[in-house]
mmCIF file of C-alpha atoms in Angstrom:
data_model
loop_
_atom_site.group_PDB
_atom_site.id
_atom_site.type_symbol
_atom_site.label_atom_id
_atom_site.label_comp_id
_atom_site.label_asym_id
_atom_site.label_seq_id
_atom_site.Cartn_x
_atom_site.Cartn_y
_atom_site.Cartn_z
ATOM 1 C CA MET A 1 0.057 0.061 -0.057
ATOM 2 C CA ALA A 2 2.799 2.550 0.798
ATOM 3 C CA THR A 3 4.422 1.842 -2.498
ATOM 4 C CA THR A 4 1.234 2.348 -4.319
ATOM 5 C CA SER A 5 0.636 5.665 -2.594
ATOM 6 C CA ALA A 6 4.001 6.931 -3.517
ATOM 7 C CA LEU A 7 3.707 6.010 -7.130
ATOM 8 C CA PHE A 8 0.297 7.766 -7.112
ATOM 9 C CA THR A 9 1.675 10.946 -5.529
ATOM 10 C CA ILE A 10 4.553 11.087 -8.128
ATOM 11 C CA LEU A 11 2.011 10.764 -11.043
ATOM 12 C CA ILE A 12 -0.072 13.600 -9.575
ATOM 13 C CA ALA A 13 3.029 15.831 -9.189
ATOM 14 C CA VAL A 14 4.183 14.891 -12.917
ATOM 15 C CA PHE A 15 0.689 15.823 -14.178
ATOM 16 C CA ALA A 16 0.576 19.018 -12.236
ATOM 17 C CA LEU A 17 3.921 19.915 -13.575
ATOM 18 C CA PHE A 18 2.844 19.137 -17.155
ATOM 19 C CA GLY A 19 -0.147 21.266 -16.722
ATOM 20 C CA LEU A 20 1.686 24.217 -15.489
ATOM 21 C CA VAL A 21 4.182 23.903 -18.531
ATOM 22 C CA THR A 22 1.148 23.708 -20.861
ATOM 23 C CA LEU A 23 -0.539 26.684 -19.319
ATOM 24 C CA ALA A 24 2.687 28.759 -19.570
ATOM 25 C CA ARG A 25 2.996 27.898 -23.311
ATOM 26 C CA CYS A 26 -0.673 28.504 -24.018
ATOM 27 C CA ALA A 27 -0.850 31.952 -22.220
ATOM 28 C CA ARG A 28 1.426 34.543 -23.906
ATOM 29 C CA ILE A 29 1.634 38.296 -23.404
ATOM 30 C CA VAL A 30 2.201 40.861 -26.192
ATOM 31 C CA LYS A 31 3.455 44.246 -25.026
ATOM 32 C CA GLN A 32 2.005 47.578 -25.982
ATOM 33 C CA TYR A 33 4.591 48.470 -28.733
ATOM 34 C CA GLU A 34 4.473 45.027 -30.334
ATOM 35 C CA LYS A 35 2.319 42.855 -32.724
ATOM 36 C CA GLY A 36 2.140 39.070 -32.243
ATOM 37 C CA LEU A 37 2.251 36.749 -35.248
ATOM 38 C CA VAL A 38 0.421 33.242 -34.372
ATOM 39 C CA MET A 39 2.207 30.495 -36.084
ATOM 40 C CA ARG A 40 0.430 27.041 -36.362
ATOM 41 C CA LEU A 41 2.599 24.244 -37.188
ATOM 42 C CA GLY A 42 5.210 26.564 -38.759
ATOM 43 C CA LYS A 43 2.602 28.439 -40.840
ATOM 44 C CA TYR A 44 1.296 32.051 -40.243
ATOM 45 C CA ARG A 45 -2.163 31.890 -38.926
ATOM 46 C CA SER A 46 -3.174 35.401 -37.622
ATOM 47 C CA THR A 47 -1.816 38.614 -35.968
ATOM 48 C CA VAL A 48 -2.752 39.689 -32.540
ATOM 49 C CA ASP A 49 -2.714 42.957 -30.843
ATOM 50 C CA SER A 50 -1.130 43.670 -27.409
ATOM 51 C CA GLY A 51 -2.362 42.015 -24.298
ATOM 52 C CA LEU A 52 -2.932 38.345 -23.038
ATOM 53 C CA THR A 53 -3.203 35.735 -25.853
ATOM 54 C CA PHE A 54 -4.013 31.985 -25.477
ATOM 55 C CA LEU A 55 -2.429 29.543 -27.937
ATOM 56 C CA THR A 56 -3.025 25.780 -28.551
ATOM 57 C CA PRO A 57 -0.453 23.882 -26.805
ATOM 58 C CA PHE A 58 2.294 22.070 -28.763
ATOM 59 C CA VAL A 59 0.502 23.247 -32.007
ATOM 60 C CA GLU A 60 0.859 27.110 -32.010
ATOM 61 C CA ASP A 61 3.571 29.487 -31.379
ATOM 62 C CA LEU A 62 3.960 33.245 -31.095
ATOM 63 C CA ILE A 63 6.348 35.606 -32.884
ATOM 64 C CA THR A 64 6.438 39.256 -31.465
ATOM 65 C CA VAL A 65 7.588 42.238 -33.836
ATOM 66 C CA ASP A 66 8.707 45.521 -32.440
ATOM 67 C CA MET A 67 6.596 48.388 -34.056
ATOM 68 C CA ARG A 68 8.625 51.321 -32.760
ATOM 69 C CA GLU A 69 10.746 53.573 -34.888
ATOM 70 C CA LYS A 70 14.386 52.391 -34.915
ATOM 71 C CA VAL A 71 17.674 53.857 -36.286
ATOM 72 C CA ILE A 72 20.528 52.155 -38.106
ATOM 73 C CA ASN A 73 24.079 53.515 -38.303
ATOM 74 C CA VAL A 74 25.652 53.278 -41.748
ATOM 75 C CA GLU A 75 29.269 52.714 -41.159
ATOM 76 C CA PRO A 76 31.807 55.360 -42.487
ATOM 77 C CA GLN A 77 33.028 54.420 -46.002
ATOM 78 C CA LYS A 78 35.419 56.125 -48.547
ATOM 79 C CA VAL A 79 33.681 57.510 -51.701
ATOM 80 C CA ILE A 80 35.140 59.163 -54.784
ATOM 81 C CA THR A 81 33.460 62.302 -55.891
ATOM 82 C CA LYS A 82 33.104 63.480 -59.357
ATOM 83 C CA ASP A 83 36.280 65.456 -59.382
ATOM 84 C CA ASN A 84 38.166 62.571 -58.094
ATOM 85 C CA VAL A 85 38.379 63.607 -54.481
ATOM 86 C CA THR A 86 38.138 60.828 -51.838
ATOM 87 C CA VAL A 87 35.892 61.698 -48.977
ATOM 88 C CA THR A 88 34.740 59.649 -45.878
ATOM 89 C CA VAL A 89 30.962 59.603 -45.534
ATOM 90 C CA ASP A 90 28.604 57.993 -43.017
ATOM 91 C CA ALA A 91 24.902 58.361 -42.285
ATOM 92 C CA VAL A 92 21.920 57.226 -40.037
ATOM 93 C CA VAL A 93 18.709 55.763 -41.210
ATOM 94 C CA TYR A 94 15.371 55.902 -39.221
ATOM 95 C CA TYR A 95 12.799 53.382 -40.072
ATOM 96 C CA LYS A 96 9.508 51.959 -38.722
ATOM 97 C CA VAL A 97 7.656 48.734 -39.346
ATOM 98 C CA ILE A 98 4.252 49.188 -40.951
ATOM 99 C CA ASP A 99 3.524 45.468 -41.871
ATOM 100 C CA PRO A 100 4.703 43.090 -39.297
ATOM 101 C CA VAL A 101 4.003 40.136 -41.398
ATOM 102 C CA ARG A 102 6.005 41.083 -44.352
ATOM 103 C CA ALA A 103 8.681 42.628 -42.114
ATOM 104 C CA GLU A 104 9.092 39.093 -40.556
ATOM 105 C CA PHE A 105 8.731 36.955 -43.737
ATOM 106 C CA GLU A 106 10.046 39.070 -46.737
ATOM 107 C CA VAL A 107 13.535 40.010 -45.421
ATOM 108 C CA GLN A 108 15.896 37.831 -43.179
ATOM 109 C CA ASN A 109 18.013 40.593 -41.761
ATOM 110 C CA PHE A 110 16.501 44.076 -42.257
ATOM 111 C CA GLY A 111 19.384 45.904 -40.557
ATOM 112 C CA TYR A 112 22.104 44.393 -42.680
ATOM 113 C CA ALA A 113 20.019 44.797 -45.958
ATOM 114 C CA CYS A 114 19.241 48.525 -45.266
ATOM 115 C CA THR A 115 22.790 49.350 -44.322
ATOM 116 C CA THR A 116 24.167 47.740 -47.472
ATOM 117 C CA LEU A 117 21.572 49.476 -49.555
ATOM 118 C CA ALA A 118 22.291 52.910 -47.883
ATOM 119 C CA GLN A 119 26.017 52.521 -48.460
ATOM 120 C CA THR A 120 25.636 51.568 -52.130
ATOM 121 C CA ASN A 121 23.324 54.495 -52.888
ATOM 122 C CA LEU A 122 25.661 57.001 -50.886
ATOM 123 C CA ARG A 123 28.510 56.074 -53.305
ATOM 124 C CA ASN A 124 26.246 56.563 -56.247
ATOM 125 C CA LEU A 125 24.837 59.964 -55.149
ATOM 126 C CA ILE A 126 28.186 61.381 -54.071
ATOM 127 C CA GLY A 127 30.039 59.932 -57.130
ATOM 128 C CA ASP A 128 27.612 62.071 -59.334
ATOM 129 C CA ARG A 129 28.667 65.415 -57.546
ATOM 130 C CA ALA A 130 31.768 67.417 -57.314
ATOM 131 C CA LEU A 131 33.346 68.040 -53.781
ATOM 132 C CA ASP A 132 31.989 71.543 -53.509
ATOM 133 C CA GLU A 133 28.606 70.429 -54.569
ATOM 134 C CA THR A 134 28.568 67.450 -52.159
ATOM 135 C CA LEU A 135 29.455 69.713 -49.207
ATOM 136 C CA THR A 136 26.662 72.071 -49.947
ATOM 137 C CA ALA A 137 23.981 69.559 -50.985
ATOM 138 C CA ARG A 138 23.342 67.584 -47.924
ATOM 139 C CA ASP A 139 19.602 68.110 -48.122
ATOM 140 C CA ALA A 140 19.443 66.955 -51.595
ATOM 141 C CA ILE A 141 21.501 63.817 -50.830
ATOM 142 C CA ASN A 142 19.335 63.111 -47.775
ATOM 143 C CA ALA A 143 16.190 63.554 -49.793
ATOM 144 C CA ASN A 144 17.502 61.182 -52.637
ATOM 145 C CA LEU A 145 18.833 58.557 -50.474
ATOM 146 C CA ARG A 146 15.556 58.427 -48.503
ATOM 147 C CA ALA A 147 13.373 58.149 -51.576
ATOM 148 C CA VAL A 148 15.620 55.281 -52.822
ATOM 149 C CA LEU A 149 15.648 53.372 -49.544
ATOM 150 C CA ASP A 150 11.907 53.849 -48.919
ATOM 151 C CA GLU A 151 11.127 52.449 -52.450
ATOM 152 C CA ALA A 152 13.284 49.486 -51.847
ATOM 153 C CA THR A 153 12.125 48.714 -48.297
ATOM 154 C CA ASN A 154 8.362 49.254 -49.120
ATOM 155 C CA VAL A 155 8.004 45.486 -50.194
ATOM 156 C CA TRP A 156 9.537 44.499 -46.898
ATOM 157 C CA GLY A 157 6.794 46.226 -45.023
ATOM 158 C CA VAL A 158 9.259 48.924 -43.703
ATOM 159 C CA LYS A 159 8.872 52.657 -43.922
ATOM 160 C CA VAL A 160 12.071 54.692 -44.037
ATOM 161 C CA THR A 161 11.002 57.897 -42.189
ATOM 162 C CA ARG A 162 14.406 59.937 -42.370
ATOM 163 C CA VAL A 163 18.033 59.742 -43.598
ATOM 164 C CA GLU A 164 20.768 61.937 -42.365
ATOM 165 C CA VAL A 165 24.330 62.078 -43.646
ATOM 166 C CA GLN A 166 26.392 62.719 -40.533
ATOM 167 C CA LYS A 167 29.674 63.788 -42.028
ATOM 168 C CA ILE A 168 31.457 64.185 -45.271
ATOM 169 C CA ASP A 169 35.300 64.465 -44.482
ATOM 170 C CA PRO A 170 37.711 65.446 -47.318
ATOM 171 C CA PRO A 171 41.331 64.725 -46.979
ATOM 172 C CA VAL A 172 43.567 66.758 -44.870
ATOM 173 C CA ASP A 173 45.333 68.702 -47.721
ATOM 174 C CA ILE A 174 41.936 69.444 -49.314
ATOM 175 C CA THR A 175 40.693 70.690 -45.879
ATOM 176 C CA GLU A 176 43.853 72.906 -45.551
ATOM 177 C CA ALA A 177 43.344 74.390 -49.083
ATOM 178 C CA MET A 178 39.748 75.077 -48.499
ATOM 179 C CA SER A 179 40.567 76.656 -45.144
ATOM 180 C CA ARG A 180 42.958 78.987 -47.039
ATOM 181 C CA GLN A 181 40.554 79.732 -49.644
ATOM 182 C CA MET A 182 37.754 80.615 -47.195
ATOM 183 C CA LYS A 183 40.161 82.858 -45.315
ATOM 184 C CA ALA A 184 41.205 84.633 -48.487
ATOM 185 C CA GLU A 185 37.588 85.011 -49.390
ATOM 186 C CA ARG A 186 36.656 86.590 -45.968
ATOM 187 C CA ASP A 187 39.687 88.898 -46.283
ATOM 188 C CA LYS A 188 38.408 89.932 -49.730
ATOM 189 C CA ARG A 189 34.942 90.501 -48.481
ATOM 190 C CA ALA A 190 36.236 92.541 -45.467
ATOM 191 C CA SER A 191 38.307 94.743 -47.769
ATOM 192 C CA ILE A 192 35.282 95.289 -50.029
ATOM 193 C CA LEU A 193 33.181 96.153 -47.128
ATOM 194 C CA GLU A 194 35.770 98.374 -45.533
ATOM 195 C CA SER A 195 36.189 100.260 -49.056
ATOM 196 C CA GLU A 196 32.443 100.566 -49.262
ATOM 197 C CA GLY A 197 32.261 102.133 -45.830
ATOM 198 C CA ILE A 198 35.077 104.545 -46.551
ATOM 199 C CA LYS A 199 33.330 105.594 -49.898
ATOM 200 C CA GLN A 200 29.899 105.821 -48.209
ATOM 201 C CA SER A 201 31.579 108.024 -45.461
ATOM 202 C CA GLN A 202 33.297 110.177 -48.086
ATOM 203 C CA ILE A 203 29.969 110.570 -50.046
ATOM 204 C CA LEU A 204 28.023 111.548 -46.681
ATOM 205 C CA GLN A 205 30.866 114.008 -45.754
ATOM 206 C CA ALA A 206 30.650 115.738 -49.378
ATOM 207 C CA GLU A 207 26.887 115.771 -49.116
ATOM 208 C CA GLY A 208 27.195 117.420 -45.536
ATOM 209 C CA VAL A 209 29.582 120.013 -46.920
ATOM 210 C CA LYS A 210 27.486 120.666 -49.898
ATOM 211 C CA GLN A 211 24.280 121.148 -47.806
ATOM 212 C CA SER A 212 26.280 123.272 -45.454
ATOM 213 C CA ASP A 213 27.458 125.544 -48.302
ATOM 214 C CA ILE A 214 23.998 125.733 -49.786
ATOM 215 C CA LEU A 215 22.499 126.600 -46.318
ATOM 216 C CA ARG A 216 25.371 129.097 -45.621
ATOM 217 C CA ALA A 217 24.773 130.817 -49.006
ATOM 218 C CA GLU A 218 21.034 130.924 -48.408
ATOM 219 C CA GLY A 219 21.637 132.422 -45.119
ATOM 220 C CA GLU A 220 24.020 135.034 -46.493
ATOM 221 C CA ALA A 221 21.491 135.911 -49.314
ATOM 222 C CA GLN A 222 18.763 136.214 -46.806
ATOM 223 C CA ALA A 223 20.798 138.435 -44.584
ATOM 224 C CA ARG A 224 21.653 140.743 -47.531
ATOM 225 C CA VAL A 225 18.218 140.925 -48.539
ATOM 226 C CA THR A 226 17.271 141.761 -44.952
ATOM 227 C CA ARG A 227 19.945 144.352 -44.621
ATOM 228 C CA ALA A 228 18.937 145.861 -48.038
ATOM 229 C CA ASN A 229 15.368 146.011 -46.903
ATOM 230 C CA ALA A 230 16.326 147.667 -43.610
ATOM 231 C CA GLU A 231 18.600 150.185 -45.351
ATOM 232 C CA ALA A 232 15.836 150.846 -47.918
ATOM 233 C CA GLU A 233 13.327 151.347 -45.072
ATOM 234 C CA ALA A 234 15.986 153.720 -43.318
ATOM 235 C CA ILE A 235 16.478 155.683 -46.431
ATOM 236 C CA LYS A 236 12.709 155.984 -46.853
ATOM 237 C CA LEU A 237 12.347 157.284 -43.333
ATOM 238 C CA VAL A 238 15.067 159.684 -43.828
ATOM 239 C CA SER A 239 13.526 160.938 -47.120
ATOM 240 C CA THR A 240 10.234 161.200 -45.452
ATOM 241 C CA ALA A 241 11.692 163.198 -42.540
ATOM 242 C CA ALA A 242 13.579 165.452 -44.838
ATOM 243 C CA GLU A 243 10.638 165.942 -46.929
ATOM 244 C CA THR A 244 8.646 166.778 -43.971
ATOM 245 C CA TYR A 245 11.001 169.008 -41.885
ATOM 246 C CA PHE A 246 13.972 170.184 -43.794
ATOM 247 C CA LYS A 247 12.587 171.067 -47.339
ATOM 248 C CA ASP A 248 11.728 174.710 -46.620
ATOM 249 C CA ARG A 249 14.881 175.251 -44.616
ATOM 250 C CA ALA A 250 17.018 173.822 -47.325
ATOM 251 C CA GLU A 251 15.346 176.161 -49.989
ATOM 252 C CA VAL A 252 16.026 179.166 -47.800
ATOM 253 C CA MET A 253 19.724 177.928 -47.265
ATOM 254 C CA ARG A 254 20.102 177.422 -50.851
ATOM 255 C CA ARG A 255 18.937 181.045 -51.740
ATOM 256 C CA LEU A 256 21.231 182.451 -49.063
ATOM 257 C CA GLU A 257 24.242 180.529 -50.697
ATOM 258 C CA VAL A 258 23.191 181.744 -54.051
ATOM 259 C CA LEU A 259 23.071 185.341 -52.769
ATOM 260 C CA ASN A 260 26.474 184.961 -51.085
ATOM 261 C CA ASN A 261 28.194 183.423 -54.161
ATOM 262 C CA THR A 262 26.687 185.938 -56.393
ATOM 263 C CA LEU A 263 27.237 189.120 -54.520
ATOM 264 C CA ALA A 264 30.512 188.097 -52.905
ATOM 265 C CA ASN A 265 32.699 190.593 -54.982
ATOM 266 C CA ASN A 266 30.325 193.717 -54.010
ATOM 267 C CA THR A 267 29.594 194.055 -57.624
ATOM 268 C CA LYS A 268 26.391 195.678 -59.084
ATOM 269 C CA TYR A 269 24.397 193.462 -61.375
ATOM 270 C CA VAL A 270 21.499 194.454 -63.680
ATOM 271 C CA ILE A 271 18.897 191.620 -63.812
ATOM 272 C CA PRO A 272 15.735 191.577 -65.869
ATOM 273 C CA SER A 273 12.796 191.635 -63.737
ATOM 274 C CA ASN A 274 11.310 188.707 -65.426
ATOM 275 C CA GLY A 275 14.479 186.509 -65.038
ATOM 276 C CA ASN A 276 14.628 183.301 -63.105
ATOM 277 C CA LEU A 277 17.425 184.585 -60.867
ATOM 278 C CA VAL A 278 14.996 187.104 -59.499
ATOM 279 C CA ASN A 279 12.491 184.279 -58.585
ATOM 280 C CA VAL A 280 15.278 182.297 -57.116
ATOM 281 C CA LEU A 281 16.602 185.152 -54.880
ATOM 282 C CA GLY A 282 12.991 185.864 -53.848
ATOM 283 C CA LEU A 283 13.281 189.484 -54.930
ATOM 284 C CA GLY A 284 10.625 190.052 -57.713
ATOM 285 C CA ASP A 285 8.454 192.931 -57.421
ATOM 286 C CA SER A 286 8.750 193.321 -53.625
ATOM 287 C CA ALA A 287 12.618 194.199 -53.773
ATOM 288 C CA PRO A 288 13.155 198.021 -53.294
ATOM 289 C CA PRO A 289 14.254 199.540 -56.566
ATOM 290 C CA SER A 290 17.413 201.389 -56.865
ATOM 291 C CA VAL A 291 18.404 203.517 -59.884
ATOM 292 C CA GLY A 292 21.656 205.200 -60.336
ATOM 293 C CA GLY A 293 25.087 204.704 -61.560
ATOM 294 C CA LYS A 294 28.128 203.552 -59.936
ATOM 295 C CA GLY A 295 27.916 204.752 -56.305
ATOM 296 C CA GLY A 296 24.212 205.943 -56.883
ATOM 297 C CA GLY A 297 23.398 205.907 -53.192
ATOM 298 C CA SER A 298 23.395 208.810 -50.786
ATOM 299 C CA LYS A 299 26.533 210.805 -50.860
ATOM 300 C CA GLY A 300 27.095 209.916 -47.076
ATOM 301 C CA ASP A 301 26.892 206.073 -47.787
ATOM 302 C CA PRO A 302 27.741 205.345 -51.321
ATOM 303 C CA GLY A 303 28.205 201.553 -51.061
ATOM 304 C CA THR A 304 24.854 200.532 -49.256
ATOM 305 C CA SER A 305 22.114 202.068 -51.470
ATOM 306 C CA GLY A 306 19.252 199.756 -52.371
ATOM 307 C CA LEU A 307 19.903 197.112 -49.677
ATOM 308 C CA GLY A 308 18.993 198.772 -46.431
ATOM 309 C CA GLY A 309 22.610 199.005 -45.377
ATOM 310 C CA SER A 310 23.443 195.457 -45.704
ATOM 311 C CA GLY A 311 26.801 195.948 -47.059
ATOM 312 C CA MET A 312 26.033 194.237 -50.480
ATOM 313 C CA PRO A 313 26.038 195.920 -54.010
ATOM 314 C CA PRO A 314 22.498 196.840 -55.044
ATOM 315 C CA ILE A 315 20.624 194.960 -57.738
ATOM 316 C CA ILE A 316 18.884 197.136 -60.366
ATOM 317 C CA PRO A 317 15.970 195.382 -61.958
ATOM 318 C CA LEU A 318 14.980 196.402 -65.413
ATOM 319 C CA PRO A 319 11.327 197.040 -66.326
ATOM 320 C CA ARG A 320 9.228 194.345 -67.539
ATOM 321 C CA SER A 321 8.501 194.404 -71.206
#
């Protein structure tokens, strides 16, 4: 009895262990970022989403495919450009699985296949360009390489989202020559900019001197006009004052000067009564007549007759015709 009980216990333990192993193989967990491919007797049966999945024991199996975006480093390689310059180029490729079935069954090693394809197309793309164009056309190279890889990997259920060329390294001597060229170009541009600055400064200075001369000339002209107007106004005021206050006195003064100059030598003159000199002297009919010859005054005062004793020679007017 004891032996039978021991055998029965062992059988129960074996069946329990077998049941646990079977349950473990039947219940499989698919993660959030994965897709599950159910394989029945080595053949694809269905695709399951993330979560808990039960399989048929010993008949079905589960393959998980990572659906996250991944990156592949393309190893550096030496490439000859169109102008026979050897450069070292590497790149990175970003891809994402969009069809887990084709990604699993259409290509054996996608990473190796994509790397080899990227290196081949890099050689083709850079070999068609000169060195200067290669260094400045990174965006074009990236776009062309992405298009080629995307077209080639589409049948594998993979989408190439981005391709970036990391570095393009020319030889050391080419790099030094390019550095000297860039330095010379910068010096040239600096000299041009300095010359342009000096030219612009001289132009501005000339414009300033010109504007200053124009403003100075306009100011002087305006000042002369103002002075001329002021002098004209002063002359006008003086003329008005003279016309108002000094005209009569000037006429009297002029008459006295004429009398003084005419009668300075104490000489007798015979002036027609209708002559202009009589009117100028203010004699006319109101002047006292004096008739006589030389020394025709009174015997006691021969030189003052006809002027009321003024000491000047008499003026004898002629009768009017």
